[in-house]
Coordinates of C-alpha atoms and ligand atoms in Angstrom, one line a residue:
M1133 CA -8.4 31.6 -8.5
M1134 CA -6.6 28.5 -7.3
S1135 CA -8.9 25.8 -5.8
D1136 CA -8.7 25.3 -2.0
K1137 CA -9.3 21.6 -2.4
L1138 CA -6.2 19.3 -2.4
I1139 CA -7.1 16.0 -4.2
I1140 CA -5.5 12.9 -2.7
F1141 CA -4.8 10.3 -5.3
D1142 CA -3.7 7.1 -3.6
T1143 CA -1.5 4.7 -5.6
T1144 CA -0.8 2.1 -2.9
L1145 CA -2.5 -0.6 -5.0
R1146 CA -0.4 0.3 -8.1
D1147 CA 2.9 2.0 -7.4
G1148 CA 2.8 0.6 -3.9
E1149 CA 2.5 -2.9 -5.3
Q1150 CA 5.6 -2.2 -7.4
S1151 CA 7.7 -2.5 -4.2
P1152 CA 9.6 -5.8 -4.5
G1153 CA 7.7 -8.3 -2.4
A1154 CA 4.5 -6.2 -1.9
S1155 CA 2.3 -8.0 -4.4
M1156 CA -1.3 -8.3 -3.2
T1157 CA -4.1 -10.7 -4.1
K1158 CA -7.4 -9.5 -5.6
D1159 CA -9.2 -9.8 -2.2
E1160 CA -6.4 -8.0 -0.4
K1161 CA -6.6 -5.2 -2.9
V1162 CA -10.4 -4.9 -2.4
R1163 CA -9.9 -4.8 1.4
I1164 CA -7.3 -2.0 1.1
A1165 CA -9.5 -0.1 -1.4
L1166 CA -12.4 -0.2 1.1
A1167 CA -10.1 1.2 3.8
L1168 CA -9.0 3.9 1.4
E1169 CA -12.6 4.8 0.7
K1170 CA -13.3 5.1 4.4
L1171 CA -10.3 7.3 4.7
R1172 CA -12.0 9.4 2.0
V1173 CA -9.3 9.5 -0.6
D1174 CA -10.5 11.1 -3.8
V1175 CA -8.9 8.8 -6.3
I1176 CA -7.8 5.1 -5.9
E1177 CA -5.3 4.0 -8.5
A1178 CA -6.2 0.3 -8.5
G1179 CA -3.6 -1.1 -10.8
F1180 CA -2.3 -1.6 -14.3
P1181 CA -4.7 -3.9 -16.1
A1182 CA -2.5 -4.6 -19.1
A1183 CA 0.2 -6.1 -16.8
S1184 CA -1.5 -9.5 -16.3
L1185 CA -4.9 -11.2 -16.0
G1186 CA -4.5 -11.0 -12.2
D1187 CA -4.0 -7.2 -12.4
F1188 CA -7.0 -6.9 -14.7
T1189 CA -9.4 -8.8 -12.4
A1190 CA -8.1 -6.9 -9.3
V1191 CA -8.9 -3.6 -11.0
E1192 CA -12.3 -4.9 -12.0
A1193 CA -13.0 -6.1 -8.5
V1194 CA -12.0 -2.7 -6.9
A1195 CA -14.1 -0.9 -9.5
K1196 CA -17.1 -2.9 -8.5
A1197 CA -16.6 -2.5 -4.7
I1198 CA -15.9 1.2 -4.6
K1199 CA -18.9 3.6 -4.4
T1200 CA -17.7 7.1 -3.7
A1201 CA -14.1 7.5 -4.7
T1202 CA -12.9 7.6 -8.3
V1203 CA -11.2 4.4 -9.4
C1204 CA -8.3 4.9 -11.8
A1205 CA -6.4 2.4 -14.0
L1206 CA -2.9 3.0 -15.3
S1207 CA -2.0 2.4 -19.0
R1208 CA 1.0 3.1 -21.2
A1209 CA 0.2 5.4 -24.1
L1210 CA -0.8 2.5 -26.2
Q1211 CA -4.2 1.7 -27.7
K1212 CA -4.3 -1.9 -26.3
D1213 CA -3.4 -0.8 -22.7
I1214 CA -6.0 1.9 -22.8
D1215 CA -8.7 -0.5 -24.1
Q1216 CA -7.8 -2.9 -21.3
A1217 CA -7.9 -0.1 -18.6
A1218 CA -11.4 0.9 -19.9
A1219 CA -12.6 -2.7 -19.9
A1220 CA -11.4 -3.2 -16.3
L1221 CA -13.1 0.0 -15.2
K1222 CA -16.4 -0.8 -16.8
M1223 CA -18.3 -1.3 -13.4
A1224 CA -16.8 1.8 -11.7
E1225 CA -19.2 4.5 -10.6
R1226 CA -16.4 7.0 -11.4
A1227 CA -13.6 5.9 -13.7
R1228 CA -10.3 7.6 -14.6
I1229 CA -7.8 6.4 -17.1
H1230 CA -4.2 7.4 -16.4
T1231 CA -1.9 7.2 -19.4
F1232 CA 1.7 8.1 -19.5
I1233 CA 4.8 8.2 -21.7
A1234 CA 8.4 9.2 -20.8
T1235 CA 9.6 12.7 -21.8
S1236 CA 13.2 13.0 -20.5
P1237 CA 16.0 13.0 -23.1
I1238 CA 17.5 9.8 -21.6
H1239 CA 14.2 7.9 -21.5
M1240 CA 13.1 9.0 -25.0
E1241 CA 16.5 8.2 -26.6
K1242 CA 17.6 5.1 -24.6
K1243 CA 14.3 3.5 -23.6
L1244 CA 11.6 4.4 -26.0
R1245 CA 13.9 5.1 -29.0
M1246 CA 11.4 7.7 -30.1
T1247 CA 11.9 11.3 -31.3
P1248 CA 10.4 14.1 -29.2
N1249 CA 7.9 14.7 -32.0
D1250 CA 6.8 11.1 -32.0
V1251 CA 6.4 11.2 -28.2
V1252 CA 4.1 14.2 -28.4
A1253 CA 2.0 12.6 -31.2
Q1254 CA 1.7 9.3 -29.2
A1255 CA 0.7 11.2 -26.0
V1256 CA -2.0 13.2 -27.8
F1257 CA -3.3 10.0 -29.5
A1258 CA -3.4 8.2 -26.1
V1259 CA -5.4 11.0 -24.4
K1260 CA -7.8 11.3 -27.3
H1261 CA -8.3 7.5 -27.3
A1262 CA -8.9 7.4 -23.5
R1263 CA -11.4 10.3 -23.8
Q1264 CA -13.6 8.0 -25.9
Y1265 CA -14.2 6.0 -22.8
T1266 CA -14.3 8.7 -20.0
D1267 CA -14.1 12.4 -19.5
D1268 CA -11.7 11.8 -16.6
V1269 CA -8.3 11.3 -18.3
E1270 CA -5.0 11.9 -16.6
F1271 CA -1.7 12.2 -18.4
S1272 CA 1.8 11.8 -17.0
P1273 CA 5.1 12.8 -18.7
E1274 CA 7.2 10.1 -17.0
D1275 CA 10.6 11.3 -15.6
A1276 CA 9.3 14.9 -15.8
G1277 CA 11.8 15.7 -13.0
R1278 CA 14.6 15.2 -15.5
S1279 CA 12.8 16.5 -18.6
E1280 CA 13.4 19.8 -20.4
L1281 CA 11.1 22.6 -19.4
D1282 CA 10.3 23.7 -23.0
F1283 CA 9.5 20.2 -24.0
L1284 CA 7.3 19.6 -21.0
C1285 CA 5.4 22.9 -21.7
R1286 CA 4.9 21.7 -25.3
I1287 CA 3.6 18.2 -24.5
L1288 CA 1.4 19.3 -21.6
E1289 CA -0.2 22.1 -23.7
A1290 CA -0.9 19.5 -26.4
V1291 CA -2.4 16.9 -24.1
I1292 CA -4.6 19.4 -22.3
A1293 CA -5.9 20.6 -25.7
A1294 CA -6.6 16.9 -26.5
G1295 CA -8.7 16.5 -23.3
A1296 CA -6.5 15.6 -20.4
K1297 CA -8.3 17.0 -17.2
T1298 CA -5.3 16.2 -14.9
V1299 CA -1.7 16.5 -15.8
N1300 CA 0.6 14.8 -13.4
I1301 CA 4.3 15.7 -13.0
P1302 CA 6.3 12.7 -11.8
D1303 CA 9.7 12.9 -10.2
T1304 CA 10.1 9.3 -11.3
V1305 CA 13.6 8.8 -10.0
G1306 CA 13.4 11.0 -6.9
Y1307 CA 16.1 13.4 -8.2
N1308 CA 14.7 16.8 -7.5
L1309 CA 15.2 19.1 -4.5
P1310 CA 12.1 20.9 -3.0
H1311 CA 12.9 24.4 -4.2
Q1312 CA 13.6 23.1 -7.7
F1313 CA 10.5 20.9 -7.9
G1314 CA 8.3 23.8 -6.5
G1315 CA 9.9 26.0 -9.2
L1316 CA 9.1 23.5 -11.9
I1317 CA 5.4 23.5 -11.0
H1318 CA 5.3 27.3 -10.8
N1319 CA 6.9 27.6 -14.3
L1320 CA 4.6 25.0 -15.9
I1321 CA 1.5 26.6 -14.5
H1322 CA 2.6 30.1 -15.6
R1323 CA 4.0 29.2 -19.0
I1324 CA 1.4 26.7 -20.4
P1325 CA -1.3 28.9 -22.1
N1326 CA -4.2 26.4 -21.3
A1327 CA -2.9 25.5 -17.8
D1328 CA -6.2 26.7 -16.3
Q1329 CA -8.0 23.9 -18.0
A1330 CA -6.3 21.1 -16.1
I1331 CA -5.5 20.2 -12.5
F1332 CA -1.7 20.0 -11.9
S1333 CA -0.8 16.9 -9.9
V1334 CA 2.6 15.6 -8.6
H1335 CA 4.0 12.1 -8.1
C1336 CA 7.3 12.1 -6.2
H1337 CA 9.6 9.2 -5.4
N1338 CA 11.7 9.0 -2.3
D1339 CA 15.1 8.1 -3.5
L1340 CA 16.7 11.0 -1.7
G1341 CA 14.1 11.0 1.1
L1342 CA 12.5 14.1 -0.3
A1343 CA 9.2 12.8 -1.8
V1344 CA 7.0 14.5 0.8
A1345 CA 9.0 17.7 0.9
N1346 CA 8.9 17.9 -2.9
S1347 CA 5.1 17.2 -3.0
L1348 CA 4.5 20.0 -0.4
A1349 CA 6.7 22.4 -2.4
A1350 CA 4.6 21.6 -5.4
V1351 CA 1.4 22.3 -3.5
Q1352 CA 2.7 25.6 -2.4
N1353 CA 3.3 26.4 -6.0
G1354 CA -0.2 25.5 -7.3
A1355 CA -0.4 21.7 -7.6
R1356 CA -3.8 20.6 -6.5
Q1357 CA -3.5 16.8 -6.6
V1358 CA -0.8 14.7 -4.7
E1359 CA -0.2 11.1 -5.6
C1360 CA 0.9 9.2 -2.6
T1361 CA 0.7 5.8 -0.8
I1362 CA 0.0 4.5 2.6
N1363 CA 3.2 4.2 4.6
G1364 CA 5.1 5.6 1.7
L1365 CA 5.1 2.2 -0.1
G1366 CA 6.3 2.2 -3.7
E1367 CA 8.9 1.4 -6.3
R1368 CA 12.4 1.4 -4.8
A1369 CA 12.5 3.9 -1.9
G1370 CA 8.8 4.4 -2.3
N1371 CA 6.4 7.3 -3.0
A1372 CA 5.3 10.3 -0.9
S1373 CA 3.6 9.0 2.2
L1374 CA -0.1 9.9 2.3
E1375 CA -0.3 10.3 6.0
E1376 CA 2.7 12.7 6.1
V1377 CA 1.3 14.8 3.2
V1378 CA -2.2 15.0 4.7
M1379 CA -1.0 15.8 8.2
A1380 CA 1.5 18.4 7.0
V1381 CA -1.1 20.3 5.1
R1382 CA -3.6 20.0 7.9
T1383 CA -1.2 21.0 10.7
R1384 CA 0.2 23.9 8.7
Q1385 CA -2.9 25.7 7.6
D1386 CA -1.0 28.9 8.4
I1387 CA 1.1 28.1 5.3
F1388 CA -1.2 26.1 2.9
T1389 CA -4.2 27.7 1.2
C1390 CA -5.8 24.3 0.5
N1391 CA -6.8 21.2 2.4
T1392 CA -7.9 17.6 1.9
Q1393 CA -11.1 15.9 2.7
I1394 CA -9.3 13.0 4.4
D1395 CA -10.8 11.5 7.6
S1396 CA -7.5 11.5 9.4
T1397 CA -8.9 9.3 12.3
Q1398 CA -8.8 6.4 9.8
I1399 CA -5.0 6.8 9.0
L1400 CA -3.7 4.3 11.6
T1401 CA -6.2 1.6 10.6
A1402 CA -5.2 2.0 6.9
S1403 CA -1.5 2.0 7.8
R1404 CA -1.8 -1.2 9.8
L1405 CA -3.9 -2.9 7.2
V1406 CA -1.4 -2.2 4.5
S1407 CA 1.5 -3.3 6.7
N1408 CA -0.3 -6.5 7.6
I1409 CA -1.2 -7.4 4.1
T1410 CA 2.2 -6.6 2.5
G1411 CA 4.3 -7.7 5.4
F1412 CA 6.2 -4.4 5.2
A1413 CA 6.6 -3.4 8.9
V1414 CA 6.4 0.3 9.8
Q1415 CA 9.6 1.6 11.4
P1416 CA 9.0 2.7 15.0
N1417 CA 10.1 6.3 14.3
K1418 CA 8.0 6.7 11.2
A1419 CA 6.2 10.0 11.3
I1420 CA 2.4 9.8 12.1
V1421 CA 2.1 6.0 12.1
G1422 CA 5.3 4.7 13.8
E1423 CA 5.0 3.2 17.3
N1424 CA 7.1 6.1 18.7
A1425 CA 5.5 8.9 16.7
F1426 CA 3.7 10.2 19.8
A1427 CA 5.8 8.6 22.6
H1428 CA 7.8 11.0 24.8
E1429 CA 10.8 9.4 26.4
S1430 CA 12.6 12.2 28.1
G1431 CA 11.5 13.3 31.5
I1432 CA 11.5 17.0 30.5
H1433 CA 9.3 16.3 27.5
Q1434 CA 6.9 14.1 29.5
D1435 CA 6.7 16.8 32.2
G1436 CA 6.0 19.5 29.5
V1437 CA 3.3 17.5 27.8
L1438 CA 1.5 16.8 31.1
K1439 CA 1.5 20.5 32.0
H1440 CA 0.5 21.6 28.5
R1441 CA 0.3 19.2 25.6
E1442 CA 1.3 21.7 22.9
T1443 CA 4.7 22.2 24.6
Y1444 CA 6.0 19.2 22.6
E1445 CA 3.1 18.0 20.4
I1446 CA 2.1 19.6 17.2
M1447 CA -0.8 17.1 16.4
R1448 CA -3.1 15.1 18.6
A1449 CA -2.5 11.4 18.5
E1450 CA -6.2 10.8 18.4
E1451 CA -6.5 12.9 15.2
V1452 CA -4.7 10.1 13.3
G1453 CA -6.3 7.2 15.1
W1454 CA -4.0 6.5 18.0
G1455 CA -5.5 5.9 21.4
A1456 CA -8.5 4.2 19.8
N1457 CA -6.9 0.8 20.4
R1458 CA -9.4 -0.1 23.1
M1459 CA -9.8 -3.4 24.7
V1460 CA -13.1 -4.2 22.9
L1461 CA -13.9 -7.9 23.1
G1462 CA -13.3 -10.9 25.3
K1463 CA -14.1 -14.5 25.8
H1464 CA -17.8 -13.8 26.2
S1465 CA -18.3 -11.6 23.2
G1466 CA -20.7 -12.8 20.5
R1467 CA -20.5 -13.0 16.8
N1468 CA -22.4 -9.7 16.2
A1469 CA -20.1 -7.7 18.4
F1470 CA -17.1 -9.3 16.7
R1471 CA -18.5 -8.5 13.2
D1472 CA -19.4 -4.9 14.2
R1473 CA -16.0 -4.1 15.7
L1474 CA -14.3 -5.4 12.6
K1475 CA -16.6 -3.4 10.3
T1476 CA -15.4 -0.3 12.2
L1477 CA -11.9 -1.4 11.5
G1478 CA -12.6 -1.6 7.8
C1479 CA -12.9 -5.5 7.6
V1480 CA -16.0 -6.7 5.9
F1481 CA -16.6 -10.4 5.4
N1482 CA -17.7 -11.6 1.9
S1483 CA -19.6 -14.6 3.3
D1484 CA -20.9 -16.2 6.5
E1485 CA -18.3 -18.8 6.2
D1486 CA -15.5 -16.2 6.3
L1487 CA -17.1 -14.6 9.3
N1488 CA -17.4 -18.0 11.0
A1489 CA -13.8 -18.9 10.3
A1490 CA -12.6 -15.6 11.8
F1491 CA -14.9 -15.9 14.7
A1492 CA -13.7 -19.4 15.5
R1493 CA -10.1 -18.1 15.6
F1494 CA -11.2 -15.2 17.8
K1495 CA -12.7 -17.6 20.3
D1496 CA -9.5 -19.6 20.2
L1497 CA -7.4 -16.5 20.8
A1498 CA -9.7 -15.3 23.6
D1499 CA -9.1 -18.6 25.4
K1500 CA -5.3 -17.9 25.4
K1501 CA -5.3 -14.2 25.7
H1502 CA -7.5 -12.3 28.2
E1503 CA -7.8 -8.9 26.6
I1504 CA -8.4 -8.6 22.9
Y1505 CA -7.4 -5.2 21.3
D1506 CA -8.1 -3.8 17.9
D1507 CA -4.5 -4.7 16.8
D1508 CA -5.2 -8.3 17.8
L1509 CA -8.3 -8.4 15.7
Q1510 CA -6.5 -7.0 12.7
A1511 CA -3.7 -9.5 13.0
L1512 CA -6.2 -12.3 13.4
V1513 CA -8.3 -11.3 10.4
S1514 CA -5.2 -11.0 8.2
D1515 CA -4.3 -14.4 9.2
T1516 CA -7.7 -15.8 8.5
F1517 CA -7.8 -14.3 5.0
A1518 CA -4.2 -15.4 4.4
T1519 CA -5.0 -19.0 5.0
E1520 CA -8.1 -19.1 2.7
N1521 CA -7.8 -21.4 -0.2
E1522 CA -4.2 -22.4 0.7
R1523 CA -2.9 -25.5 -1.0
I1524 CA -0.3 -26.1 1.7
R1525 CA -1.8 -26.1 5.2
L1526 CA -0.2 -26.4 8.6
V1527 CA -1.9 -29.3 10.4
H1528 CA 0.2 -30.0 13.4
L1529 CA 3.4 -28.7 15.0
K1530 CA 5.4 -29.9 17.9
G1531 CA 8.6 -28.2 19.1
E1532 CA 11.0 -29.4 21.8
T1533 CA 13.8 -27.3 23.3
E1534 CA 16.1 -28.2 26.2
T1535 CA 19.3 -26.7 27.6
G1536 CA 22.2 -28.6 26.2
E1537 CA 20.1 -30.3 23.5
Q1538 CA 19.5 -29.5 19.8
P1539 CA 16.0 -28.0 19.3
H1540 CA 13.7 -30.3 17.5
A1541 CA 10.5 -29.8 15.5
E1542 CA 7.9 -32.2 14.2
I1543 CA 5.5 -30.9 11.6
T1544 CA 2.5 -32.2 9.6
L1545 CA 1.6 -30.3 6.5
S1546 CA -1.3 -31.1 4.1
V1547 CA -0.4 -30.4 0.5
D1548 CA -3.4 -30.6 -1.8
G1549 CA -5.1 -32.7 0.8
Q1550 CA -2.2 -35.2 1.3
E1551 CA -0.7 -35.1 4.8
T1552 CA 3.0 -35.7 5.5
T1553 CA 4.8 -35.6 8.8
V1554 CA 8.6 -35.0 9.2
D1555 CA 10.9 -33.9 12.0
A1556 CA 14.1 -31.9 11.9
T1557 CA 16.6 -30.3 14.2
G1558 CA 18.0 -26.8 13.9
S1559 CA 20.0 -24.1 15.7
G1560 CA 16.7 -23.0 17.3
L1561 CA 13.1 -23.9 17.1
V1562 CA 12.3 -21.6 14.2
D1563 CA 15.3 -23.0 12.2
A1564 CA 14.2 -26.6 13.0
T1565 CA 10.6 -25.8 12.0
Y1566 CA 11.7 -24.2 8.7
K1567 CA 14.0 -27.2 7.9
A1568 CA 11.1 -29.6 8.6
I1569 CA 8.8 -27.6 6.2
E1570 CA 11.5 -27.6 3.5
A1571 CA 12.0 -31.3 4.0
I1572 CA 8.4 -31.7 2.8
I1573 CA 8.1 -29.0 0.2
N1574 CA 11.6 -28.7 -1.1
S1575 CA 10.7 -25.3 -2.6
G1576 CA 14.1 -24.0 -3.6
W1577 CA 13.2 -20.6 -2.3
H1578 CA 15.7 -18.7 -0.1
L1579 CA 14.7 -17.1 3.2
Q1580 CA 16.0 -13.6 2.9
I1581 CA 14.3 -11.8 5.8
Y1582 CA 12.7 -13.2 9.0
S1583 CA 11.2 -10.8 11.5
V1584 CA 9.0 -11.1 14.6
K1585 CA 7.2 -8.4 16.4
N1586 CA 4.6 -8.3 19.3
V1587 CA 1.2 -7.1 18.3
T1588 CA 0.3 -5.8 21.7
N1589 CA 2.2 -5.8 25.1
G1590 CA 2.6 -8.5 27.6
T1591 CA 4.0 -12.1 27.4
D1592 CA 0.6 -13.4 26.3
A1593 CA 0.6 -11.1 23.2
Q1594 CA 0.4 -12.4 19.7
G1595 CA 3.7 -12.5 17.8
E1596 CA 3.5 -11.3 14.2
V1597 CA 6.0 -12.9 11.9
N1598 CA 6.9 -11.6 8.5
V1599 CA 9.2 -13.5 6.1
R1600 CA 10.6 -12.6 2.7
L1601 CA 11.6 -15.3 0.3
D1602 CA 13.5 -14.9 -3.0
K1603 CA 14.3 -17.1 -6.1
N1604 CA 15.7 -15.9 -9.4
G1605 CA 15.1 -12.3 -8.5
I1606 CA 11.4 -12.8 -7.6
I1607 CA 10.5 -11.8 -4.1
L1608 CA 7.5 -13.1 -2.0
T1609 CA 6.4 -12.2 1.5
G1610 CA 4.5 -14.2 4.1
H1611 CA 2.8 -13.3 7.2
G1612 CA 1.5 -15.2 10.3
A1613 CA 0.3 -14.3 13.8
D1614 CA -0.2 -16.4 16.9
T1615 CA 0.3 -16.3 20.6
D1616 CA 2.9 -19.0 20.0
I1617 CA 5.7 -17.4 17.9
I1618 CA 6.9 -20.8 16.6
K1619 CA 3.5 -21.4 15.2
A1620 CA 3.3 -17.8 13.9
S1621 CA 6.7 -18.5 12.2
A1622 CA 5.5 -21.7 10.5
K1623 CA 2.3 -19.9 9.4
A1624 CA 4.3 -17.1 7.8
Y1625 CA 6.6 -19.5 5.9
V1626 CA 3.6 -21.6 4.7
N1627 CA 1.8 -18.4 3.7
A1628 CA 4.7 -17.3 1.5
L1629 CA 5.1 -20.8 0.0
N1630 CA 1.4 -20.8 -1.0
K1631 CA 2.0 -17.7 -3.0
T1632 CA 4.5 -19.5 -5.2
F1633 CA 1.6 -21.4 -6.8
N1634 CA 0.0 -18.2 -8.1
L1635 CA 3.0 -16.5 -9.7
E1636 CA 2.0 -14.8 -12.9
Q1637 CA 4.1 -13.3 -15.6
R1638 CA 3.5 -9.5 -15.3
T1639 CA 4.5 -6.6 -17.5
H1640 CA 6.1 -3.8 -15.6
P1641 CA 4.5 -0.5 -16.7
Q1642 CA 7.7 1.4 -17.0
V1643 CA 9.7 -1.2 -18.9
Ligands
KIV406 O1 7.0 7.2 -11.2 C1 6.3 7.4 -12.2 O2 6.8 8.1 -13.1 C2 5.1 6.6 -12.4 C3 4.2 7.0 -13.5 C4 3.6 5.9 -14.2 C5 3.2 8.0 -13.1 O3 4.7 5.8 -11.5
ZN407 ZN1 5.9 6.1 -9.6

């Protein structure tokens, strides 16, 4: 009998972080992990500890913070990777080691330069080694989507016999079509003699825009774990989006014989948090979490929805957290109300100083903006965390613009406590501000993307600025929010520049 539970394995912190420019700090990862726990995901893949010291300590911190979900660490099928994964997971209440090796002819021959026999032996060794640390071991044949069926059956049978409790089938390069991928899962489950001793999982990439469709086809054919990410973040075109998989299965219970334990009302909060932290904006027409996902523009649709909601709506917006963006706090709200509301939004402060810093900013914002919404609070908190421990700090900014004159900015930055003031002109105030910052820092980084978006409606709304910088193929993002968009722009640029101090050499798991 197939289980009716669909396990949600979130890999936002691992594969999601492999999106160029989406790297997260340890504290940011813990904040996202706590939001994922609130969302009630079953497994949180927290990172790849062998990649760098930063990755190791982030997995360790997530393992310590999470109480109910399983915390998983990725490792290549190498003894040293597995040992590091186990060490990083030491504090976890529930720990999983996820080990993988490539199985497609092209990967085995060109990348690994190993024979199929050696790959099977290495996979079995890795699973047995990981089982010395935990009973919860997952194995992935990387590039399974382009591997030969007979070889997949052989290696999966061997790793299940060696103790793998979950076998995950990745469509690493997003090559498969739904009927084909569903067929692959069906064949594996029916052909592998010990298939009933493991849970079959899928991990689909979105290169052809089919990651969610392929994952759902796999679920219909017996997969009982889906690996996915918030907002579909992930390597290249991303992974299957958690919110789409969860809501498809929930909405189409007439088709699916399983369901998840996700608290869907937390979806929007998690989506906004990930977007704020990574600086990856959610497109307006993105299913479930896009600004327009539940907005009806045409008169006929609006009329229909008013008469009977189901005429044009297949889900309720409230089910995924929309409509909960209440005006909650104002100028007269106290610290406790502020802290409680943020707790509901998944933001917990590590210390009284952090709370006080955020509260001071809240008071400042409440002076400028009458009504404070949840979105404002999230932007404000992201901004507070982003400026913690920064070596470069924005001290003062003055901008002048006049018809017929060149815009002009004067800026004071503190770098390691030393203040410098310069002024610069530019084609606009943002350009002048960025030129002034560069006159002080002389970073050599190139501004690749600049975007500004209003957090809520009205001309007194906060503007949220995201920037992406690149140098020698390395990408960094920065984020800033303020009711003054020139200030928000300066904060975003300074935030990105601060990240240049913490660049670490990292090993990519799949290289
Ligand atoms: O896409 C992939 O194959 C992966 C594996 C490491 C599971 O991310
Ligand atoms: Zn992947």
